[in-house]
PDB file of C-alpha atoms in Angstrom:
ATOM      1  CA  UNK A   1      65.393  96.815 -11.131  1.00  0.00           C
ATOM      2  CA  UNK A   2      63.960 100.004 -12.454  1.00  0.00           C
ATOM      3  CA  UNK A   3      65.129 103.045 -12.201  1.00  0.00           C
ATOM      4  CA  UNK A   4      63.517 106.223 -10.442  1.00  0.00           C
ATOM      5  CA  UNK A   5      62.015 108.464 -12.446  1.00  0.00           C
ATOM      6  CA  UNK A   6      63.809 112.014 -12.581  1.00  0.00           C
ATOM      7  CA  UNK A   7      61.257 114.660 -13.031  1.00  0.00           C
ATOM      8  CA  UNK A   8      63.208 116.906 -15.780  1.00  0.00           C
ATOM      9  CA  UNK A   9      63.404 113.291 -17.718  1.00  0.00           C
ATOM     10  CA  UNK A  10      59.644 112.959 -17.458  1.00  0.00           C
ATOM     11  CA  UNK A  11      59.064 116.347 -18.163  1.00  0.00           C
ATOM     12  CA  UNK A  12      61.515 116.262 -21.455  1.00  0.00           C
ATOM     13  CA  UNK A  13      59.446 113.206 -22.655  1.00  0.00           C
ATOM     14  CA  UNK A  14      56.121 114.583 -22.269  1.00  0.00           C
ATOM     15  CA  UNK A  15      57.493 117.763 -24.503  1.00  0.00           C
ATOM     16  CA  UNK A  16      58.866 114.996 -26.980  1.00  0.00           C
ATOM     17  CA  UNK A  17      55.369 113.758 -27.343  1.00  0.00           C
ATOM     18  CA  UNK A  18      53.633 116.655 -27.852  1.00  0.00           C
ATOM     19  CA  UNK A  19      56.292 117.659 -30.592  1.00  0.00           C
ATOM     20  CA  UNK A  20      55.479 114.380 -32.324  1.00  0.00           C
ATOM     21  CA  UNK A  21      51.838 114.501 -32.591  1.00  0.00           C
ATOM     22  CA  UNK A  22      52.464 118.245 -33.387  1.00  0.00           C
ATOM     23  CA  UNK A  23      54.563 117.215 -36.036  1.00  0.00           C
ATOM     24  CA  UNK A  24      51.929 114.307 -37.172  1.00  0.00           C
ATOM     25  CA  UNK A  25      48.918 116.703 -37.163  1.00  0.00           C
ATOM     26  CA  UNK A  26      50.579 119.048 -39.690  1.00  0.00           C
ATOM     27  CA  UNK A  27      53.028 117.573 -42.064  1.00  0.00           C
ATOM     28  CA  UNK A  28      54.689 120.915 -42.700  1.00  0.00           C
ATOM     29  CA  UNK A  29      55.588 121.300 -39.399  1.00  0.00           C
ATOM     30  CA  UNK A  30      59.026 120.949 -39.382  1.00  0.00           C
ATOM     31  CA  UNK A  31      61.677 119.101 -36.911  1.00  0.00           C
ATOM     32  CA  UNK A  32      63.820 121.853 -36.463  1.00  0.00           C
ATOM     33  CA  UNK A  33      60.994 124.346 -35.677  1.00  0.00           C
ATOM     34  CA  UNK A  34      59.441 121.348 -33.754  1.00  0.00           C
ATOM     35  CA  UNK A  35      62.655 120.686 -31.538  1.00  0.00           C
ATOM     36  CA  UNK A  36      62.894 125.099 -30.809  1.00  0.00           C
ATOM     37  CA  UNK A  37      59.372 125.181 -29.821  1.00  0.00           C
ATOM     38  CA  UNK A  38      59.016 122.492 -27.620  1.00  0.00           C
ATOM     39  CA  UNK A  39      62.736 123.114 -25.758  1.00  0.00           C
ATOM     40  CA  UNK A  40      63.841 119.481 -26.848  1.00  0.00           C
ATOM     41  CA  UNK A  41      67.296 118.332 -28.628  1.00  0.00           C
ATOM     42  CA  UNK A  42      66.614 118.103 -32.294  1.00  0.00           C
ATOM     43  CA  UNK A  43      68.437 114.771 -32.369  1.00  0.00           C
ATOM     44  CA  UNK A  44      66.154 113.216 -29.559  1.00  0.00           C
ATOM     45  CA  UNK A  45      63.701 114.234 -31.546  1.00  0.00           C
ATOM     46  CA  UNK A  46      64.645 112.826 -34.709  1.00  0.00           C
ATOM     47  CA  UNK A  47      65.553 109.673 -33.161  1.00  0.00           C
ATOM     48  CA  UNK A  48      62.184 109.243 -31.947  1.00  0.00           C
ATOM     49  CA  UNK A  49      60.413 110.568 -34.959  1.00  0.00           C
ATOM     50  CA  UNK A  50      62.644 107.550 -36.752  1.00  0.00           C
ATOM     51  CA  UNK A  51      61.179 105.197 -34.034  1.00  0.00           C
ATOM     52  CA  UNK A  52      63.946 104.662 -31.517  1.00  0.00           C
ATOM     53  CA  UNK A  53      62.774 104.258 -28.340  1.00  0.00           C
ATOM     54  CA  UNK A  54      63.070 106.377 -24.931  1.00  0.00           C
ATOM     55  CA  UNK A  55      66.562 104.946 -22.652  1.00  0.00           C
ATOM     56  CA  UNK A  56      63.454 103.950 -20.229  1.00  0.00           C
ATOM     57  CA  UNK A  57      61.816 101.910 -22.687  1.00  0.00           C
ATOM     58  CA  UNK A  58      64.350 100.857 -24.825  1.00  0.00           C
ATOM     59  CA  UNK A  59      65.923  97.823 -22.356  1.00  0.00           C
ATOM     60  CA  UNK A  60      62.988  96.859 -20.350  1.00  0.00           C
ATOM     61  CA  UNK A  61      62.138  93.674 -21.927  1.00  0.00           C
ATOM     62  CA  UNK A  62      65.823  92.828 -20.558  1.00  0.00           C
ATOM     63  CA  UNK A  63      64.724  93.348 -16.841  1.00  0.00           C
ATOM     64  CA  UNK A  64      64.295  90.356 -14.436  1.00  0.00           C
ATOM     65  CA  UNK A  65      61.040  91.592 -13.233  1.00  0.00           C
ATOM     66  CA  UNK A  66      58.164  93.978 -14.616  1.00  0.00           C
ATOM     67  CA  UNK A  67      57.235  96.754 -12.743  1.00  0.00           C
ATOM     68  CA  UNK A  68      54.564  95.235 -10.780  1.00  0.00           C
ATOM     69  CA  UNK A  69      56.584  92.106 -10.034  1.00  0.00           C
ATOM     70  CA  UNK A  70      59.309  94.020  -8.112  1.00  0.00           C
ATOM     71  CA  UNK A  71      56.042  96.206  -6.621  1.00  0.00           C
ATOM     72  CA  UNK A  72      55.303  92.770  -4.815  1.00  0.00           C
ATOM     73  CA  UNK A  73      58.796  91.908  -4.049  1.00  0.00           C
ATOM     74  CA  UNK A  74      59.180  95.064  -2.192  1.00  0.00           C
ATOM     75  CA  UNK A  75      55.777  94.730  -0.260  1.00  0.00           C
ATOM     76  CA  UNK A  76      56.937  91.499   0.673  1.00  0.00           C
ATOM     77  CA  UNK A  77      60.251  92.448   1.987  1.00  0.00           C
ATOM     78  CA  UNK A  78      59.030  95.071   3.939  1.00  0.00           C
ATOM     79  CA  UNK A  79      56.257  93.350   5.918  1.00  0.00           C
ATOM     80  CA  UNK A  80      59.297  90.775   6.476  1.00  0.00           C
ATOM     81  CA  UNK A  81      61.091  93.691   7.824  1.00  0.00           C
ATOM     82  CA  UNK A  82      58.235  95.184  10.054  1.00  0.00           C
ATOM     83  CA  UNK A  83      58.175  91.726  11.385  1.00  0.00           C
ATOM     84  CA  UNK A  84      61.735  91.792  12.587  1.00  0.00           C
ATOM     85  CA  UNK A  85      62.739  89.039   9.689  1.00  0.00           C
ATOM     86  CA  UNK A  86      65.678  90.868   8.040  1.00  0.00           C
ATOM     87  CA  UNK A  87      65.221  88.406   4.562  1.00  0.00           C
ATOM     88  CA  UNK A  88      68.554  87.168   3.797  1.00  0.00           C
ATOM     89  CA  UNK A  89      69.786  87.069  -0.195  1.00  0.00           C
ATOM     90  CA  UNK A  90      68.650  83.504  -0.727  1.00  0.00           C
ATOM     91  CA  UNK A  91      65.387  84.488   0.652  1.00  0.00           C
ATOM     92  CA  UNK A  92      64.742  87.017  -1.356  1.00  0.00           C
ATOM     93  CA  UNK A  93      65.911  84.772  -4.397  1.00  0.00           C
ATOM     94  CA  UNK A  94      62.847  82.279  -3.190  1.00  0.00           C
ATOM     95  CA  UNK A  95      60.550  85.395  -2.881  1.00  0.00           C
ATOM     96  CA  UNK A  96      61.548  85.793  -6.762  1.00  0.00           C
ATOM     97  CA  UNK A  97      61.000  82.952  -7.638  1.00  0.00           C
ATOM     98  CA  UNK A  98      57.332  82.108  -6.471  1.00  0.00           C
ATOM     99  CA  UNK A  99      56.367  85.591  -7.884  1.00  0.00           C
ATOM    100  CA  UNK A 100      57.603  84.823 -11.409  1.00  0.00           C
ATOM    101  CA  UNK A 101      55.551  81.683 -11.554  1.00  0.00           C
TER     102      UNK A 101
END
């Protein structure tokens, strides 16, 4: 399952992204001046500069479902729900199942 997206962590990455193109657009832009002007650990920085990927990104080819997978699983569940069907585990399991193929 994926995890919620925290709105500092989104707002971290989108200043990590900027820094990089910055960084690409002028090659004497520094990293260290780079990390100080757009407020973002110099080691995160690096890191991603030497092409490790964000925590967000870095497992999700591990997950069970993609994003809009579990999107449908969810929909499904909760028209079961609104329908008075509480879906029990192996139900759910089925409702896996049929999406993946």
């Amino acid at each position: 399952m994926t995890r919620p997206k925290n709105s500092e962590s989104v707002e971290t990455e989108a200043r990590i992204q900027k820094a990089i193109q910055a960084m690409k657009k002028d090659s004497k832009y520094k990293l260290c001046k780079a990390a100080r002007d757009f407020d973002v650990p110099r080691s995160t920085l690096q890191n991603r500069v030497n092409g490790k990927k964000a925590r967000s990104k870095a497992h999700e080819n591990t997950m069970n479902l993609t994003h809009h997978e579990e999107s449908e699983l969810v929909r499904w569940i909760t028209m079961l729900t609104i329908r008075g069907y509480a879906p029990r585990y192996r139900t759910v399991q089925e409702l896996v199942e049929l999406i993946r193929n």
